[in-house]
Coordinates of C-alpha atoms and ligand atoms in Angstrom, one line a residue:
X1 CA -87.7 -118.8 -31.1
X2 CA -86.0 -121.9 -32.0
X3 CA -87.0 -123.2 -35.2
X4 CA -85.8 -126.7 -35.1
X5 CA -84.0 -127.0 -31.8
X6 CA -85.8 -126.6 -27.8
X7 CA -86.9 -123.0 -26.5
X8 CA -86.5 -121.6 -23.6
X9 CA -89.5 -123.3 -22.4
X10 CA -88.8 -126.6 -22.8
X11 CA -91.0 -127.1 -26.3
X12 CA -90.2 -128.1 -29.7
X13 CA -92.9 -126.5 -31.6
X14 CA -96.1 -127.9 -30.3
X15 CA -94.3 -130.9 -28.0
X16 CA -92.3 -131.0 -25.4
X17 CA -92.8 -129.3 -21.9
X18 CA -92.7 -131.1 -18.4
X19 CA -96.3 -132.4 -17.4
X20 CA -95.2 -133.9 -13.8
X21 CA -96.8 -133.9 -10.9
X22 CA -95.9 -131.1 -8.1
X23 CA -94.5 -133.6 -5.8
X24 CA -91.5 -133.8 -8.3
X25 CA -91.5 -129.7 -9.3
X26 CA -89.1 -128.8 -7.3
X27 CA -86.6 -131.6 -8.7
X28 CA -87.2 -130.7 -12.1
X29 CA -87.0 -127.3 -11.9
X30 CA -83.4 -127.7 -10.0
X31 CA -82.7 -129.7 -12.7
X32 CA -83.7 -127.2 -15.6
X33 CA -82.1 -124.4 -13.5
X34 CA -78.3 -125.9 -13.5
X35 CA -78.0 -128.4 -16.1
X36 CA -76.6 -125.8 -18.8
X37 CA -74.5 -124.4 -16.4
X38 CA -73.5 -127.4 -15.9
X39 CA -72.9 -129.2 -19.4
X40 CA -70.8 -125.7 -20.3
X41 CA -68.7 -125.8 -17.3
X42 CA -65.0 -126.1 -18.2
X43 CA -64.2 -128.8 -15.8
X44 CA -67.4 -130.5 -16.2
X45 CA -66.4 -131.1 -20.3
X46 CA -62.5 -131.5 -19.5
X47 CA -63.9 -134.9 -17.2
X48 CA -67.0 -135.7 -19.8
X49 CA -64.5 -135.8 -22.6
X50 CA -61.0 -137.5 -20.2
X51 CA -63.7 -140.5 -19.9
X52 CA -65.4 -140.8 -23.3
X53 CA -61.4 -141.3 -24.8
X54 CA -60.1 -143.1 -22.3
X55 CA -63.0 -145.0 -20.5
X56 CA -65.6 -145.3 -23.9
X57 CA -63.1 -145.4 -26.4
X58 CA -64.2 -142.2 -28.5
X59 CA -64.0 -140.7 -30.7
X60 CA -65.7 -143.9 -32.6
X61 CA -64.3 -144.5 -35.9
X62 CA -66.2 -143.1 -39.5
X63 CA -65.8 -145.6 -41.0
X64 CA -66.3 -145.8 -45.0
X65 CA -68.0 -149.0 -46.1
X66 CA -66.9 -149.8 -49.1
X67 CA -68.8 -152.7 -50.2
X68 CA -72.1 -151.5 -49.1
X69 CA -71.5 -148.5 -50.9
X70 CA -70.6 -150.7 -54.2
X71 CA -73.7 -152.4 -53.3
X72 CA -76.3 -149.2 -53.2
X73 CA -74.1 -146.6 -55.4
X74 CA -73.6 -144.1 -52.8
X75 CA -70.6 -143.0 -50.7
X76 CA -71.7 -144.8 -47.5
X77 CA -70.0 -144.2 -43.6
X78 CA -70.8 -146.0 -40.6
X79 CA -70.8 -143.9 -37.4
X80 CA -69.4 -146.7 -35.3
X81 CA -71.2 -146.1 -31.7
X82 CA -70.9 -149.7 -32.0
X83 CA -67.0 -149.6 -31.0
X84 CA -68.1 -147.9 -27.5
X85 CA -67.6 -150.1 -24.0
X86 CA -71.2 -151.4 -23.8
X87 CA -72.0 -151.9 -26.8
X88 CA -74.0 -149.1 -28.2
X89 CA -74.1 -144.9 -28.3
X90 CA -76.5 -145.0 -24.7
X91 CA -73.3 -144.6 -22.6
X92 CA -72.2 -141.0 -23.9
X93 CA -75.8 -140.5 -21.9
X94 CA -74.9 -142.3 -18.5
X95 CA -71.0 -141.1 -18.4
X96 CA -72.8 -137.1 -18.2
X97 CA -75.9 -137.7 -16.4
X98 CA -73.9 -139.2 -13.8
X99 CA -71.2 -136.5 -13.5
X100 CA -74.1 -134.2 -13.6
X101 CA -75.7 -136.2 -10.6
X102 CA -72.1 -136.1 -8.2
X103 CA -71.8 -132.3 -9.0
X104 CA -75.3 -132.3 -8.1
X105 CA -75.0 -133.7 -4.8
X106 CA -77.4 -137.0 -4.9
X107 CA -75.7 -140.2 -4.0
X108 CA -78.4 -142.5 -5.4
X109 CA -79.2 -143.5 -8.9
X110 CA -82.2 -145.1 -10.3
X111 CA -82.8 -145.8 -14.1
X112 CA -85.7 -147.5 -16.5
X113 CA -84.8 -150.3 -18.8
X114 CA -86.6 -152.0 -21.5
X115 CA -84.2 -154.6 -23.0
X116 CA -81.8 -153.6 -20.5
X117 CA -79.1 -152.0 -22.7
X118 CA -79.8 -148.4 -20.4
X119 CA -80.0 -150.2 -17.7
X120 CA -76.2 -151.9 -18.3
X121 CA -75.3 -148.3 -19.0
X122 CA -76.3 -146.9 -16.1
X123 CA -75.2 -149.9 -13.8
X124 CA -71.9 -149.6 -15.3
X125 CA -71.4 -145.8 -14.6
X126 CA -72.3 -146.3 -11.0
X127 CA -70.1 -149.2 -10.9
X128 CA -67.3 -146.8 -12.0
X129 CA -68.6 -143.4 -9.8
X130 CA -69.4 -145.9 -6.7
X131 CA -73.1 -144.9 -6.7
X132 CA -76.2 -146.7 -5.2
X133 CA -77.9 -147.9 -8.6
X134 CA -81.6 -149.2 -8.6
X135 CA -83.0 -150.1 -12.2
X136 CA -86.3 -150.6 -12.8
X137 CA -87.0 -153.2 -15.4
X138 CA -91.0 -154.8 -16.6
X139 CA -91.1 -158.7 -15.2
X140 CA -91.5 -159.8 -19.0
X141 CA -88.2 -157.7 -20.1
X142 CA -86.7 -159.3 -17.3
X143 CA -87.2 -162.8 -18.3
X144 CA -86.8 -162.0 -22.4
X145 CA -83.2 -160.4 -21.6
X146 CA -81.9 -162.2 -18.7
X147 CA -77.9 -161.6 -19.7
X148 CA -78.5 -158.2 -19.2
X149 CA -80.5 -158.8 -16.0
X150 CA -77.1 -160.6 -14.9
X151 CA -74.7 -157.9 -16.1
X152 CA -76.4 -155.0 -13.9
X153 CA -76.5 -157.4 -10.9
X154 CA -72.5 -158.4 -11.4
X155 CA -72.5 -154.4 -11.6
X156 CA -73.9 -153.4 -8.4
X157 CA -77.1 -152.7 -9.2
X158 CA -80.2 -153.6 -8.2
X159 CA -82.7 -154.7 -10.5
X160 CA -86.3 -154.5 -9.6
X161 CA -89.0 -156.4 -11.9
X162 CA -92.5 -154.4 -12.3
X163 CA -95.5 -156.2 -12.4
X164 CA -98.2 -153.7 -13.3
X165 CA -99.3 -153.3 -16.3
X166 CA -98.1 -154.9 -19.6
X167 CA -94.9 -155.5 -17.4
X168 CA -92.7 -153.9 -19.9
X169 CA -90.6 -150.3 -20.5
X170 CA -93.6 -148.2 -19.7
X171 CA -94.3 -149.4 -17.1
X172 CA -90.9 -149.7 -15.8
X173 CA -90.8 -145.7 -16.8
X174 CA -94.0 -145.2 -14.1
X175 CA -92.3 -147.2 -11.4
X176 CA -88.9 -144.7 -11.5
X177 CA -91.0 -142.1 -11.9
X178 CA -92.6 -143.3 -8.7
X179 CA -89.3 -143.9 -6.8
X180 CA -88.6 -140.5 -8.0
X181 CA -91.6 -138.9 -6.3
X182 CA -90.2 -140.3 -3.0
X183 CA -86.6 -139.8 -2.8
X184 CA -86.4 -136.9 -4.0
X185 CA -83.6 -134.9 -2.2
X186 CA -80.9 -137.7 -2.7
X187 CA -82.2 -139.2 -6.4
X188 CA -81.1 -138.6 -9.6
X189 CA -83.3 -140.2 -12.6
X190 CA -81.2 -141.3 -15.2
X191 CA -83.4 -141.3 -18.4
X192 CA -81.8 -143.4 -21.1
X193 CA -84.0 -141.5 -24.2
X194 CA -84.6 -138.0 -25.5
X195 CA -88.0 -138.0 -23.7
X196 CA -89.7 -137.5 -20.3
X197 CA -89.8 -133.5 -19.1
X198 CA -88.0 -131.0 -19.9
X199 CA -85.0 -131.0 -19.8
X200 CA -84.3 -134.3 -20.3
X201 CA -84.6 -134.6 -24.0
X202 CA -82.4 -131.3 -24.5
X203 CA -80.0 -132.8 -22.3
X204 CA -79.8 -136.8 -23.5
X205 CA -79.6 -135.3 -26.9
X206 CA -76.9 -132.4 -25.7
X207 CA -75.0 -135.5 -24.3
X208 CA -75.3 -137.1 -27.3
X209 CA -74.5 -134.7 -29.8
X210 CA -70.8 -135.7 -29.4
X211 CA -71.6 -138.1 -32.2
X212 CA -72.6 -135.0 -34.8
X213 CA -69.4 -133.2 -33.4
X214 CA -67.0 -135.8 -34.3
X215 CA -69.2 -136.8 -37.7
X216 CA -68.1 -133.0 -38.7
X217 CA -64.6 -133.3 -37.7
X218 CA -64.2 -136.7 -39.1
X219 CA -65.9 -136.0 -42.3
X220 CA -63.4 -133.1 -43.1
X221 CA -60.4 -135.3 -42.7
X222 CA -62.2 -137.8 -45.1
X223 CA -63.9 -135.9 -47.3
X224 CA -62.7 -132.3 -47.0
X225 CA -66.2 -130.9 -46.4
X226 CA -68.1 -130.7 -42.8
X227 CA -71.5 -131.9 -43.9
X228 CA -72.8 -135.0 -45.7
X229 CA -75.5 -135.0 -48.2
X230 CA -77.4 -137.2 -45.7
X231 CA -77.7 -138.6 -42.2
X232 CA -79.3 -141.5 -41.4
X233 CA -80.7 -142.5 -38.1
X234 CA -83.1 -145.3 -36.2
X235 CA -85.1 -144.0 -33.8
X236 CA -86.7 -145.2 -30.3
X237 CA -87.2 -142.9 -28.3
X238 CA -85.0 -140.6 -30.2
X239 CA -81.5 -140.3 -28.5
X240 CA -78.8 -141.7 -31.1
X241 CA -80.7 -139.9 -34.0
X242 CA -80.2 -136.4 -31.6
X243 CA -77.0 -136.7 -31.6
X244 CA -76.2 -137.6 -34.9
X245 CA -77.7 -134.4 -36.4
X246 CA -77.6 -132.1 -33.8
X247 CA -74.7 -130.4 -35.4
X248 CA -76.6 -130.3 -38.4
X249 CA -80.3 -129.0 -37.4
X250 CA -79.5 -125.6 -39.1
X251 CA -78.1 -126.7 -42.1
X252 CA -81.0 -127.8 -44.5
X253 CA -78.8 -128.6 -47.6
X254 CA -77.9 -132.3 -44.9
X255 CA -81.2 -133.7 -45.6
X256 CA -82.4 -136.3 -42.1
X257 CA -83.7 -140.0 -43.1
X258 CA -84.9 -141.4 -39.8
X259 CA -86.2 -145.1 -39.4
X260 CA -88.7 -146.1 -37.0
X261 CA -89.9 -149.8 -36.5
X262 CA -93.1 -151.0 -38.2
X263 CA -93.1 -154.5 -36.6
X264 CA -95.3 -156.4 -38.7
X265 CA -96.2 -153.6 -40.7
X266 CA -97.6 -150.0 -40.0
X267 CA -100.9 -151.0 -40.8
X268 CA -100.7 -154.6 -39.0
X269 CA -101.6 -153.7 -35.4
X270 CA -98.7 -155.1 -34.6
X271 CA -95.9 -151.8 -34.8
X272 CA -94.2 -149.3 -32.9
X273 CA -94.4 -146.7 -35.6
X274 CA -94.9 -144.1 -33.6
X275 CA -94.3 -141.6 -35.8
X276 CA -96.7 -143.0 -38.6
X277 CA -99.8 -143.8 -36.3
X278 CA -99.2 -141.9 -33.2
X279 CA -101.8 -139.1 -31.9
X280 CA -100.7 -136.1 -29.6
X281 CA -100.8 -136.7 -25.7
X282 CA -99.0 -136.6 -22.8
X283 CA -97.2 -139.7 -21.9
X284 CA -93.9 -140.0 -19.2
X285 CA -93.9 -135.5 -18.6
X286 CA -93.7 -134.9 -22.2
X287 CA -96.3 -134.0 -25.0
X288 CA -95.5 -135.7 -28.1
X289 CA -97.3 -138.1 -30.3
X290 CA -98.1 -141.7 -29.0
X291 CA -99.8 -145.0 -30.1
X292 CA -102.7 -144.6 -28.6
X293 CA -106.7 -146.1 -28.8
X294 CA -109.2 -143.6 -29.5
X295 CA -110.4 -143.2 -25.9
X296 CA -106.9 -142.8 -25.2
X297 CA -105.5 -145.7 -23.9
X298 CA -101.6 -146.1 -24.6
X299 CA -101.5 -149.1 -27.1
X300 CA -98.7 -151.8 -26.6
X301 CA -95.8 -151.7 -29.1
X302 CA -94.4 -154.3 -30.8
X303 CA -91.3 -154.5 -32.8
X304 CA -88.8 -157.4 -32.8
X305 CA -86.0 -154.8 -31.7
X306 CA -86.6 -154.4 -27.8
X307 CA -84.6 -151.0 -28.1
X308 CA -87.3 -149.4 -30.6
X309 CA -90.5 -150.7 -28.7
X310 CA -91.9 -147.5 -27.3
X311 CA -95.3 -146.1 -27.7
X312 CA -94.1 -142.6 -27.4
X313 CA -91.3 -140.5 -29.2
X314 CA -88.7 -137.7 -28.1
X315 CA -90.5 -134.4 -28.6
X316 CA -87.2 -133.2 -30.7
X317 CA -88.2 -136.0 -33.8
X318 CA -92.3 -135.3 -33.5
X319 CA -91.5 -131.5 -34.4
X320 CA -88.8 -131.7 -37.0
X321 CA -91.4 -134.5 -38.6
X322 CA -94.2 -132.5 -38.6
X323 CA -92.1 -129.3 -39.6
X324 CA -90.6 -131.6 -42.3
X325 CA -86.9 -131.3 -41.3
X326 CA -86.2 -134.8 -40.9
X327 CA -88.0 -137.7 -43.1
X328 CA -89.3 -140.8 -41.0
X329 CA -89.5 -144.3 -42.8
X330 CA -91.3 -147.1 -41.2
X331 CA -89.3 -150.4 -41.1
X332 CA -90.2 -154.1 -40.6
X333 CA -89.0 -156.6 -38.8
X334 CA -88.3 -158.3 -41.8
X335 CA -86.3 -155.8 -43.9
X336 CA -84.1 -154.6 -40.6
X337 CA -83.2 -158.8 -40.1
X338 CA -82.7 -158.6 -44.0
X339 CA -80.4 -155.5 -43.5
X340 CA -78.5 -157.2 -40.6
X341 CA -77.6 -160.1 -42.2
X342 CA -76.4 -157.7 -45.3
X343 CA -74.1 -155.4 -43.3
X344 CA -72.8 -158.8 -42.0
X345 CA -72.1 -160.7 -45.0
X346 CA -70.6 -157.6 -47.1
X347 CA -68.8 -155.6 -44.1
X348 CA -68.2 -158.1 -41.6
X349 CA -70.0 -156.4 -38.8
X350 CA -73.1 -157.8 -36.9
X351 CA -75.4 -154.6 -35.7
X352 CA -77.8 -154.3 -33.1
X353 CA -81.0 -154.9 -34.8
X354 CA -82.4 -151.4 -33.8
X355 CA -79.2 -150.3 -35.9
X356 CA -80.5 -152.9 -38.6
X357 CA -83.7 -150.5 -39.0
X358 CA -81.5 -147.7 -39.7
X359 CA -79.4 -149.8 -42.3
X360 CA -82.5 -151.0 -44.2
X361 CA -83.3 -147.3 -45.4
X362 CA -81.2 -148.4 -48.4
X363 CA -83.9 -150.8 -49.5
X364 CA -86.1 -148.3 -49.5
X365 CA -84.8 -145.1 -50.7
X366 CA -82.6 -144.2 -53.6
X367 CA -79.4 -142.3 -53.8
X368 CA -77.0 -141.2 -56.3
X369 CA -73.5 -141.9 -56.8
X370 CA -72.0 -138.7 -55.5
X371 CA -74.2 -138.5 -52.4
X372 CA -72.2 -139.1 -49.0
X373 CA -74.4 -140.7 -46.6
X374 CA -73.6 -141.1 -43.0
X375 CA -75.3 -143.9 -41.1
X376 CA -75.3 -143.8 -37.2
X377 CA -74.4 -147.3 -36.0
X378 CA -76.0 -147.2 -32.9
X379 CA -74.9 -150.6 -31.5
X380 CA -73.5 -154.2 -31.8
X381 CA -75.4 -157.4 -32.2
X382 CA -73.6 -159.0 -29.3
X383 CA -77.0 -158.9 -27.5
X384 CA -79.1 -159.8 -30.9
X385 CA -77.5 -163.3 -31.2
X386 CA -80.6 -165.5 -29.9
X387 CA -83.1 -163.3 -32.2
X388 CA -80.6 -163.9 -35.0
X389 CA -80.2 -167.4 -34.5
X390 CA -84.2 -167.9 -34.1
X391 CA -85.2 -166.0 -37.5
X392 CA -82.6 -167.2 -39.6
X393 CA -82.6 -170.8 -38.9
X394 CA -85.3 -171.9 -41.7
X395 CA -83.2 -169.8 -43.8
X396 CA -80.1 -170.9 -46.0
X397 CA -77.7 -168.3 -44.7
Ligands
PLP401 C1 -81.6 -148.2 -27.0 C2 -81.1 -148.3 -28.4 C3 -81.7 -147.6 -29.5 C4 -82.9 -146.8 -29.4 O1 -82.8 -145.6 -28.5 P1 -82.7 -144.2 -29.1 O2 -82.8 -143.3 -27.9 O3 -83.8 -144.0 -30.1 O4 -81.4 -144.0 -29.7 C5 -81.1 -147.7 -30.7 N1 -80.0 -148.5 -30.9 C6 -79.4 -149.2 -29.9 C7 -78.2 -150.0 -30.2 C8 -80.0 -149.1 -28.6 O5 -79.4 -149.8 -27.7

């Protein structure tokens, strides 16, 4: 029995599994039957890691910020996932998944994308592995993020705009879940998070864990010791946060902060704290907790990161909350745009507001001098600029 990691059976303590209807059993189960054979095979990892160096530009920098450090008396590092070609950590995802796919066999590829950041992965790795690419993408996300809209169509791929529901990531999530159901034999699913069934999450956050590899590597060079005193992490659905302490799980002295958006406030109604508010249910194949009415219904999220604005969470961060191994803070809107505009001013980088969330555990929480802290930077702010622009304008910046 794993204590903090997955188990043979796909659960993470109490969450987890793969609820999915029978039409898609047999692809899951083919799935869950090769993909550690896969991920371990020596040629698979000697083409994985060829194209993170040369194609992604790993390993990404660990990078010692020395004036926020001056700034909140701690040792602090930025994981630069930032640095990567796209923009953010998602394409250590998309460069395995779609090896995985061609060693598979399926010649089609079809993703869901909320503010489109997955989606430009994915597009982009089909681009490169000349693969049919359809990504399915809520009407409203498609309008709110139209440069992204435009990068996956200059891609390749096609981008279909769903109009059920609150025409947003869910939703999208059901309609590739649909498509899914009936293509099966040629389809892979590319999901961008550590959720949906087993084995996705193991898998996105296996994919991912290259980040915790080279944090180990990188910290011994710097610091002359493997593990930092803390990790620090935002968390969506989950899969930058996986992979920046999956190296780690077992060691309990490296204590986990992770950050989750509160929106307006936990208490607001208007959040995406999942962790905080949510209840246990089953939502895209997985059980985990999710913002949810009390007869049920899946509650919309809001936070003014797109990235972090899903009801559910990767089974992985439910457990090792609830078991205590990681510690979740909630984070508005207003202290992540605070934080941005900080790591701007004193470091000279702009981060992805999702990575903002992260960044503002500082305001929050206390550390002392000798602590080394190592922050995943799970993105640029490239694709923040108009959201930027808009909340700071009645400011004096
Ligand atoms: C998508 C995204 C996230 C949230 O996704 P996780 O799976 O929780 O990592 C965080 N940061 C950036 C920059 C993103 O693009």
């Amino acid at each position: 029995m794993e204590k903090f990691n997955v188990d043979s059976h796909g659960f993470y303590g109490r969450f987890g599994g793969a609820y999915i209807p029978e039409i898609l059993y047999d692809n899951v189960e083919n799935l869950k039957s090769v993909y550690l054979e896969v991920l371990n095979d020596p040629s698979f990892r000697e083409e994985y890691y060829a194209l993170l160096r040369d194609y992604v530009g790993r390993p990404s920098p660990l990078y010692l910020a020395k004036r926020l450090s001056a700034k909140y008396g701690c040792k602090i590092y930025l994981k630069r996932e930032d640095l990567n070609h796209t923009g953010a950590h998602k394409i250590n995802n998309t460069i395995g998944q779609i090896i995985l796919a061609r060693r598979m066999g399926k010649t089609r590829i079809i993703a869901e994308t909320g503010a489109g950041q997955h989606g430009v992965a994915t597009a982009t790795v089909c681009a490169l592995m000349d693969m049919e690419c359809v990504v399915y993408m809520g009407a409203t996300d498609v309008e709110r993020q139209s440069l992204n809209v435009q990068k996956m169509e200059m891609l390749g791929a096609k981008v279909v705009p769903v109009t059920s529901g609150n025409m947003t990531l869910k939703d999208a999530t059901n309609e590739a879940i649909r498509d899914w159901c009936c293509n099966p034999s040629d389809t892979h699913y590319i999901i961008g998070s550590t959720v949906g069934p087993h084995p996705y999450p193991d898998m996105v956050a296996r994919l991912q864990s290259v980040i915790s590899e080279e944090i180990r590597t990188q910290l011994l060079e710097k610091e002359g010791r493997e593990t930092p005193d803390y990790l620090i992490a935002c968390v969506g659905g989950g899969s930058n946060a996986a992979g920046t302490i999956y190296h780690f799980l077992d060691e309990e002295q490296v204590k986990i902060i992770l950050a989750e958006a509160a929106g307006k406030g936990v208490d607001s109604g208007e959040s995406a704290a999942t962790i905080h508010l949510g209840k246990v249910g089953i939502i895209h194949g997985s059980k985990t907790l999710i913002m949810q009415s009390e007869d049920g219904q899946i509650e919309e999220p809001y936070s003014i990161s797109a990235g972090l604005d899903y009801p559910g969470i990767g089974p992985m961060h439910a457990h090792l909350a609830e078991v205590g191994r990681s510690q979740v803070l909630a984070v508005t809107d207003d202290e992540a745009m605070t934080a941005a505009m900080e790591l701007t001013r004193l470091e000279g980088i702009i981060p992805a507001i999702e990575s903002s969330h992260a960044l503002a555990v500082f305001g929050q929480k206390k550390f002392k001098p000798e602590d080394v802290v190592v922050l995943c930077l799970s993105g640029r702010g490239d694709k923040d600029m108009e959201t930027f622009v808009k909340y700071f304008k009645a400011d004096s910046y």
